[in-house]
């Protein structure tokens, strides 16, 4: 029996009486009987829609199938039944008709009271926010899943009832989408003014009284009394018994009302005092126990908790009760209980004042304000000198993808240059857009990736300065912590330590400041710089976090709580990291990924000018820029801010020596020039000892070291004085770090070149040119291979000898022979693209003619770098090698992310006869060359470009192909050029594999440009996931057949073609009679009528050799028609037509008659 409508009717009657106390009584009873969880109980108390509340309560009661339990709860509450159920002659039990009946109202501050009010909730929020929050309970920022809120048996019975009851299912739908919405969803309009209950006194308006704001007394008692300005003229004592059944009324004059908290000499009661010349019409003196502002409301009050403080709360058997993690962000307890304004009707003046309050930012406590200003001052300071040079670089939206189909390791995806999605509006807009997309109370993780030396740490500092200068208003607090500071042992750390003590500068903050921060985590930005430094904490992403922010735990536990979104939940985590390593693999699920692109060529040149300006050497600016431009290899490396600064430092030192300065042509020479003078002035063997430390730290994936790790105090003092090591921001006094990752790589390579501990046969494995399983380390110091070959092969006098002296190079000659023999045995044609580029860089650094000639002469004629990122130095070294090889090359540069200048330099080489690149990048290059008037290079770029074969795998591929055809049409219509583009003219094979969703959408676009490919021989419209172009697509395609004179292969397999499509195809096939050799209609929906259409046209296809109609739906009749037509076609070699709808005996018989019929 369905009781839903009966229950809903009675609940509606209850709610229509507009008495919040009865609603509360019902909900309290449901909670007591464990039909509701505490969280769902609070949620129902805050339900603004009366109809939705009625349905939710009714569905909860539906489990019991009887209202006895609910009515019993109402009876226990001591309340009268709903007014709708009373008889016409009913009167109050006390017989009084002079006053409006007074029911027990809700406890002050509950949402049921607000439902009877016009007060603005936003106004209440701001008023609460300005109050002193000291002494309140801290809100725990973690929650465990609610495991005891659902009774499976009752839930199963409810599902069965719903399945067989249409009205019940409709009720569920109406909860989410109510059919009849009230005119005002924000308020319930009561039938009579509300009652205020304060202790044992009941205050309420009578029918003749004027409008009076209904104010909770304890909230008013938080204000200063103004009784000192009044005089007592008339006093009326109205004592009130404490019994809840006794009611009283009070006639109040118009005007403001002043409440005095307590007068100890008066008896317990309520006193009305009139005041003149005070602006207050009445004074109420309340004598009784009043909650203080700093006290937490008692448990019996209707307080609303933002998050559960314990998972041990009473469980609910109701299937409608949500778990703690599913609840929306509810206000803190003080938000409701301490609101000091609740009005039934608000005057225009009060509405205006409320609007002004709601538009103001909440006022912070003084200690929070002071901490905020000190934090701004900390991050606002800019570095002096060259360290303060700020260059705006592009932020590119990035994503991680698998490095190969067989590998689980992820790496940065390589978009084409034109496909890069820049973060519009820079950092501030990017963070704001990411913040708006996240769910409430959900921690957001944003990662900034970039190779070593790209300026990630400097960028992180720029973020902090931007906040301090007011450019990130969505955050109240920003904390920046270098990750190397988090590699500390012990279990004595709290969240306060992470925020205040472990950053670059320790911060002093009171407990009140920390309490304020953790209550507003969505206004906090936490920056973790150099995320890869946490590899020593590997596994913390899956470890158990601390139970609460106030309890001490290890740094590993704090990190686990942050990244598992249980600690400081709702904050924004901003990470900077290199795009490789174990921890970076976990960032594939970050909310936003960005890549730091580095300097452009123009920005690098501007940096050089700014550097010498900040150094006070403006007279050397032009000369320094000329030195850099004379070294194209170093200029290509200047996209890295770290290397750009190293070039400036060496240029500054050389220009101080004289006018004959000249920069080296390799990275090895650059760092030898920087360290040479410092090494000669140091203690004996100091550089070698420092190099050993750098190598050992690199093997452990570390870049910081302790002072006691140096072999002597002299070595430590010398290294710090020369800037080879320095104190890290935020590190302890005894902790030092290398100023750059590339310097650590260079020192590590120096140790390999000088050490006698490294066996000669093991040395080639450190070049990272062999498979990973044969390498003794994971190449964390990724710059070591290039520096090692440079140090070993470059002349001793200006390389190793300049660093450590001639006597310390005893092992270098033997190691040089070992590496030379190894490199000359390598076959560049067998290496993968990334390894080949590394070999070219090593050969360039060696500056040894024999090795260079061997490498470039062994290059294969067809070089494919598909999917391998080509940075500016890679493009430069590759171009130099191609020029030196003395042969012609064909390059595949698709999915390399090569920049336009690098693409233009490679395309312009005379030895490059053909190249493939992204269509969008190539068309953009042509347009750029046309605008700059470089006619010869433009002609070469157009003649060498090819797209053969072309496979469209996305809608963008089809659109780019359309742009290419449009470029040809524009080119053909111009006066200065004529003829077709070779890429369009020579295309012979075109594949279309977009799948069942994008395929039908993109195919019409392909058909419109198909006739431009006059040499097309192979059109493959088959895909593993089926393109499903259907009959409409076949009809559109058939119209292009007269222009496709060279088409030899047409594959229409798996495209949902029916008899209609076969008929349209048969109409167009005669246009291909002279060229078509192979036709495939495999796995379509062709029946007998379609087979008849194909059989009719088959004799006209004089050039057709193979036809495949397997796995269609024609029967023996259709097969016999095809077989009969085949006998008229002696030129056809094979007809494959096995299909399960034809009896096997019929197929065998047809094959016996004509052996060209294939049944495989």
XYZ file of N, CA and C in Angstrom, residues 1016-1156:
423
model
N 45.333 11.849 -56.109
C 44.952 10.913 -55.058
C 44.703 9.523 -55.629
N 45.391 8.532 -55.070
C 45.273 7.150 -55.533
C 44.635 6.224 -54.502
N 44.796 6.559 -53.241
C 44.323 5.665 -52.176
C 43.497 6.484 -51.191
N 42.207 6.189 -51.118
C 41.298 6.846 -50.175
C 40.791 5.791 -49.204
N 41.250 5.877 -47.949
C 40.924 4.880 -46.929
C 40.008 5.528 -45.896
N 38.746 5.108 -45.894
C 37.768 5.627 -44.952
C 37.419 4.614 -43.874
N 38.285 3.643 -43.677
C 38.074 2.605 -42.672
C 38.811 2.996 -41.390
N 38.213 2.703 -40.263
C 38.834 2.956 -38.960
C 38.435 1.841 -38.022
N 39.314 1.540 -37.059
C 39.021 0.466 -36.120
C 37.764 0.761 -35.318
N 37.537 2.045 -35.008
C 36.353 2.416 -34.245
C 35.177 2.801 -35.129
N 35.293 2.625 -36.454
C 34.232 2.871 -37.426
C 33.898 4.360 -37.539
N 34.033 4.889 -38.762
C 33.720 6.297 -39.011
C 32.222 6.560 -39.145
N 31.502 5.553 -39.663
C 30.036 5.642 -39.810
C 29.609 6.878 -40.606
N 30.145 7.010 -41.795
C 29.728 8.147 -42.633
C 28.328 7.923 -43.186
N 27.876 6.661 -43.255
C 26.513 6.352 -43.642
C 26.200 6.598 -45.110
N 24.936 6.468 -45.445
C 24.487 6.646 -46.832
C 24.672 8.080 -47.301
N 24.481 9.043 -46.400
C 24.641 10.444 -46.787
C 26.089 10.730 -47.162
N 27.015 10.185 -46.396
C 28.422 10.389 -46.721
C 28.798 9.752 -48.047
N 28.267 8.559 -48.323
C 28.553 7.892 -49.598
C 27.985 8.707 -50.757
N 26.808 9.259 -50.567
C 26.204 10.076 -51.623
C 27.056 11.308 -51.921
N 27.556 11.969 -50.872
C 28.421 13.132 -51.069
C 29.737 12.739 -51.733
N 30.283 11.598 -51.329
C 31.544 11.151 -51.908
C 31.386 10.798 -53.387
N 30.291 10.155 -53.755
C 30.092 9.724 -55.142
C 30.072 10.917 -56.091
N 29.649 12.064 -55.599
C 29.607 13.249 -56.457
C 30.994 13.750 -56.836
N 32.026 13.345 -56.088
C 33.388 13.802 -56.385
C 34.140 12.854 -57.313
N 33.574 11.689 -57.624
C 34.288 10.696 -58.424
C 34.745 11.212 -59.788
N 33.973 12.033 -60.473
C 34.441 12.488 -61.788
C 35.755 13.265 -61.735
N 36.076 13.906 -60.585
C 37.329 14.659 -60.489
C 38.483 13.815 -59.963
N 38.199 12.626 -59.402
C 39.259 11.777 -58.854
C 39.692 10.768 -59.913
N 40.352 11.248 -60.959
C 40.701 10.406 -62.095
C 41.789 9.381 -61.788
N 42.559 9.604 -60.719
C 43.680 8.705 -60.415
C 43.387 7.733 -59.277
N 42.179 7.728 -58.759
C 41.861 6.905 -57.598
C 41.929 5.420 -57.950
N 42.756 4.675 -57.226
C 42.944 3.245 -57.479
C 42.366 2.377 -56.356
N 42.370 2.887 -55.137
C 41.888 2.106 -53.995
C 40.851 2.923 -53.231
N 39.690 2.309 -53.034
C 38.618 2.960 -52.277
C 38.155 1.997 -51.190
N 38.393 2.396 -49.943
C 38.049 1.549 -48.808
C 36.903 2.200 -48.036
N 35.718 1.596 -48.122
C 34.524 2.090 -47.437
C 34.061 1.121 -46.352
N 34.951 0.350 -45.824
C 34.592 -0.660 -44.824
C 34.116 -0.011 -43.535
N 33.157 -0.694 -42.882
C 32.681 -0.327 -41.545
C 32.192 1.118 -41.484
N 31.243 1.450 -42.356
C 30.721 2.805 -42.397
C 29.197 2.855 -42.367
N 28.555 1.756 -41.950
C 27.091 1.707 -41.798
C 26.372 2.040 -43.103
N 26.841 1.493 -44.207
C 26.234 1.725 -45.520
C 25.127 0.699 -45.741
N 23.966 1.166 -46.175
C 22.826 0.292 -46.432
C 22.586 0.193 -47.948
N 21.435 -0.345 -48.316
C 21.095 -0.482 -49.736
C 21.058 0.866 -50.445
N 20.585 1.884 -49.745
C 20.541 3.210 -50.361
C 21.940 3.724 -50.669
N 22.860 3.539 -49.728
C 24.229 3.955 -49.979
C 24.866 3.170 -51.109
N 24.571 1.856 -51.162
C 25.111 1.043 -52.248
C 24.568 1.499 -53.599
N 23.306 1.896 -53.617
C 22.718 2.390 -54.864
C 23.407 3.676 -55.310
N 23.625 4.624 -54.383
C 24.311 5.871 -54.720
C 25.747 5.608 -55.172
N 26.392 4.667 -54.532
C 27.762 4.333 -54.906
C 27.805 3.741 -56.318
N 26.864 2.866 -56.611
C 26.828 2.255 -57.932
C 26.599 3.289 -59.024
N 25.853 4.338 -58.703
C 25.637 5.398 -59.691
C 26.918 6.157 -60.007
N 27.793 6.318 -59.029
C 29.004 7.097 -59.245
C 30.206 6.299 -59.678
N 30.195 4.979 -59.494
C 31.373 4.167 -59.800
C 31.799 4.199 -61.270
N 30.905 4.288 -62.225
C 31.375 4.329 -63.621
C 32.367 5.453 -63.903
N 32.353 6.522 -63.123
C 33.335 7.594 -63.320
C 34.744 7.132 -62.969
N 34.853 6.059 -62.183
C 36.165 5.516 -61.804
C 36.484 4.236 -62.557
N 35.749 3.947 -63.600
C 35.910 2.667 -64.297
C 37.320 2.470 -64.819
N 37.969 3.537 -65.225
C 39.283 3.408 -65.848
C 40.429 3.373 -64.848
N 40.197 3.691 -63.576
C 41.317 3.797 -62.620
C 41.161 2.887 -61.403
N 39.940 2.614 -60.947
C 39.746 1.916 -59.687
C 40.171 0.456 -59.789
N 41.092 0.061 -58.885
C 41.596 -1.314 -58.870
C 41.021 -2.122 -57.701
N 40.809 -1.463 -56.570
C 40.362 -2.182 -55.376
C 39.200 -1.412 -54.736
N 38.135 -2.155 -54.412
C 36.956 -1.594 -53.761
C 36.575 -2.484 -52.584
N 36.467 -1.874 -51.391
C 36.138 -2.650 -50.186
C 34.899 -2.053 -49.531
N 33.891 -2.928 -49.331
C 32.673 -2.572 -48.609
C 32.471 -3.522 -47.429
N 33.532 -3.937 -46.835
C 33.545 -4.916 -45.748
C 32.746 -4.411 -44.532
N 31.937 -5.328 -43.956
C 31.239 -5.084 -42.696
C 30.368 -3.833 -42.747
N 29.416 -3.839 -43.684
C 28.408 -2.795 -43.758
C 27.026 -3.430 -43.593
N 25.990 -2.757 -44.017
C 24.621 -3.244 -43.834
C 23.913 -3.402 -45.186
N 24.634 -3.873 -46.190
C 24.087 -3.999 -47.539
C 23.284 -5.294 -47.646
N 22.048 -5.180 -48.123
C 21.169 -6.343 -48.290
C 21.078 -6.706 -49.789
N 20.037 -7.452 -50.142
C 19.928 -7.968 -51.511
C 19.779 -6.855 -52.536
N 19.033 -5.814 -52.216
C 18.861 -4.727 -53.167
C 20.181 -4.004 -53.418
N 20.951 -3.818 -52.362
C 22.262 -3.210 -52.551
C 23.192 -4.088 -53.352
N 23.135 -5.401 -53.101
C 23.962 -6.327 -53.871
C 23.567 -6.312 -55.343
N 22.286 -6.182 -55.593
C 21.833 -6.104 -56.982
C 22.374 -4.854 -57.670
N 22.408 -3.711 -56.966
C 22.937 -2.477 -57.545
C 24.421 -2.633 -57.879
N 25.174 -3.272 -56.988
C 26.597 -3.472 -57.241
C 26.818 -4.458 -58.391
N 25.997 -5.489 -58.425
C 26.143 -6.473 -59.506
C 25.869 -5.838 -60.863
N 24.948 -4.902 -60.894
C 24.601 -4.267 -62.155
C 25.755 -3.411 -62.706
N 26.531 -2.781 -61.811
C 27.597 -1.888 -62.262
C 28.927 -2.607 -62.407
N 29.018 -3.820 -61.902
C 30.304 -4.528 -61.894
C 30.890 -4.729 -63.289
N 30.132 -5.104 -64.296
C 30.738 -5.286 -65.621
C 31.327 -3.997 -66.201
N 30.850 -2.824 -65.783
C 31.380 -1.566 -66.313
C 32.735 -1.200 -65.720
N 33.108 -1.810 -64.599
C 34.368 -1.476 -63.932
C 35.497 -2.283 -64.575
N 35.980 -1.808 -65.672
C 36.937 -2.574 -66.474
C 38.302 -2.685 -65.819
N 38.635 -1.749 -64.911
C 39.957 -1.799 -64.276
C 39.919 -2.477 -62.907
N 38.732 -2.807 -62.414
C 38.607 -3.364 -61.062
C 39.223 -4.755 -61.002
N 40.052 -4.977 -59.965
C 40.697 -6.269 -59.789
C 40.220 -6.989 -58.516
N 39.948 -6.239 -57.454
C 39.559 -6.862 -56.179
C 38.348 -6.120 -55.633
N 37.338 -6.924 -55.229
C 36.145 -6.355 -54.604
C 35.818 -7.170 -53.353
N 35.599 -6.468 -52.227
C 35.357 -7.122 -50.935
C 34.003 -6.667 -50.397
N 33.053 -7.611 -50.303
C 31.719 -7.313 -49.756
C 31.401 -8.273 -48.608
N 32.403 -8.729 -47.914
C 32.198 -9.659 -46.805
C 31.478 -8.990 -45.636
N 30.845 -9.852 -44.821
C 30.177 -9.431 -43.588
C 29.159 -8.336 -43.850
N 28.331 -8.534 -44.866
C 27.170 -7.693 -45.098
C 25.925 -8.511 -44.784
N 24.748 -8.093 -45.258
C 23.508 -8.738 -44.849
C 22.681 -9.259 -46.026
N 23.304 -9.375 -47.199
C 22.540 -9.936 -48.318
C 22.493 -11.448 -48.184
N 21.485 -12.035 -48.800
C 21.231 -13.467 -48.680
C 21.755 -14.186 -49.931
N 21.282 -15.428 -50.103
C 21.720 -16.215 -51.257
C 21.309 -15.559 -52.561
N 20.180 -14.847 -52.573
C 19.730 -14.184 -53.800
C 20.725 -13.110 -54.225
N 21.153 -12.311 -53.275
C 22.132 -11.284 -53.595
C 23.462 -11.870 -53.999
N 23.867 -12.960 -53.360
C 25.129 -13.599 -53.713
C 25.082 -14.176 -55.132
N 23.968 -14.759 -55.493
C 23.849 -15.311 -56.847
C 23.893 -14.212 -57.898
N 23.302 -13.029 -57.596
C 23.374 -11.930 -58.555
C 24.811 -11.447 -58.734
N 25.560 -11.375 -57.653
C 26.967 -10.962 -57.757
C 27.778 -12.004 -58.520
N 27.516 -13.271 -58.242
C 28.257 -14.327 -58.931
C 27.942 -14.325 -60.424
N 26.681 -14.078 -60.770
C 26.320 -14.010 -62.179
C 26.989 -12.838 -62.873
N 27.054 -11.722 -62.188
C 27.721 -10.555 -62.768
C 29.222 -10.776 -62.876
N 29.791 -11.521 -61.953
C 31.235 -11.784 -61.990
C 31.632 -12.557 -63.236
N 30.736 -13.434 -63.699
C 31.070 -14.217 -64.892
C 31.210 -13.311 -66.120
N 30.654 -12.097 -66.073
C 30.775 -11.144 -67.169
C 32.002 -10.240 -67.032
N 32.804 -10.471 -65.994
C 33.958 -9.598 -65.698
C 35.231 -10.431 -65.646
N 35.809 -10.755 -66.753
C 37.033 -11.543 -66.729
C 38.216 -10.818 -66.099
N 38.145 -9.484 -66.035
C 39.268 -8.727 -65.500
C 39.319 -8.778 -63.976
N 38.217 -9.109 -63.282
C 38.201 -9.158 -61.819
C 38.932 -10.410 -61.351
N 39.842 -10.219 -60.414
C 40.657 -11.334 -59.926
C 40.066 -11.981 -58.670
N 39.465 -11.174 -57.791
C 38.952 -11.710 -56.514
C 37.665 -11.003 -56.150
N 36.674 -11.822 -55.740
C 35.440 -11.289 -55.170
C 35.238 -11.968 -53.822
N 35.506 -11.231 -52.726
C 35.352 -11.766 -51.365
C 33.956 -11.421 -50.878
N 33.123 -12.452 -50.680
C 31.740 -12.156 -50.290
C 31.199 -13.128 -49.247
N 32.054 -13.695 -48.412
C 31.513 -14.542 -47.331
C 30.724 -13.687 -46.369
N 29.552 -14.172 -45.986
C 28.719 -13.467 -45.014
C 27.869 -14.488 -44.288
N 27.597 -14.325 -43.022
C 26.843 -15.343 -42.269
C 25.391 -15.478 -42.689
N 24.868 -14.570 -43.466
C 23.458 -14.671 -43.883
C 23.275 -15.559 -45.107
N 24.349 -16.067 -45.673
C 24.266 -16.962 -46.839
C 24.552 -18.390 -46.379
N 23.719 -19.333 -46.701
C 24.016 -20.728 -46.337
C 25.372 -21.151 -46.881
N 26.068 -21.910 -46.090
C 27.421 -22.293 -46.492
C 27.400 -23.166 -47.748
N 26.363 -23.953 -47.886
C 26.285 -24.803 -49.077
C 26.160 -23.949 -50.337
N 25.414 -22.851 -50.250
C 25.283 -21.952 -51.390
C 26.624 -21.311 -51.707
N 27.349 -20.913 -50.692
C 28.642 -20.283 -50.918
C 29.629 -21.262 -51.560
N 29.607 -22.509 -51.059
C 30.503 -23.514 -51.658
C 30.144 -23.770 -53.110
N 28.869 -23.829 -53.395
C 28.429 -24.064 -54.769
C 28.870 -22.924 -55.687
N 28.737 -21.694 -55.221
C 29.157 -20.556 -56.037
C 30.673 -20.545 -56.229
N 31.405 -20.940 -55.212
C 32.865 -20.975 -55.344
C 33.302 -22.063 -56.323
N 32.573 -23.183 -56.316
C 32.902 -24.244 -57.263
C 32.649 -23.798 -58.699
N 31.630 -22.954 -58.866
C 31.351 -22.458 -60.217
C 32.379 -21.432 -60.666
N 32.901 -20.618 -59.717
C 33.880 -19.587 -60.076
C 34.908 -19.516 -58.949
N 36.104 -19.926 -59.218
C 37.155 -19.988 -58.190
C 37.606 -18.606 -57.722
N 37.233 -17.554 -58.435
C 37.629 -16.212 -58.008
C 36.831 -15.741 -56.794
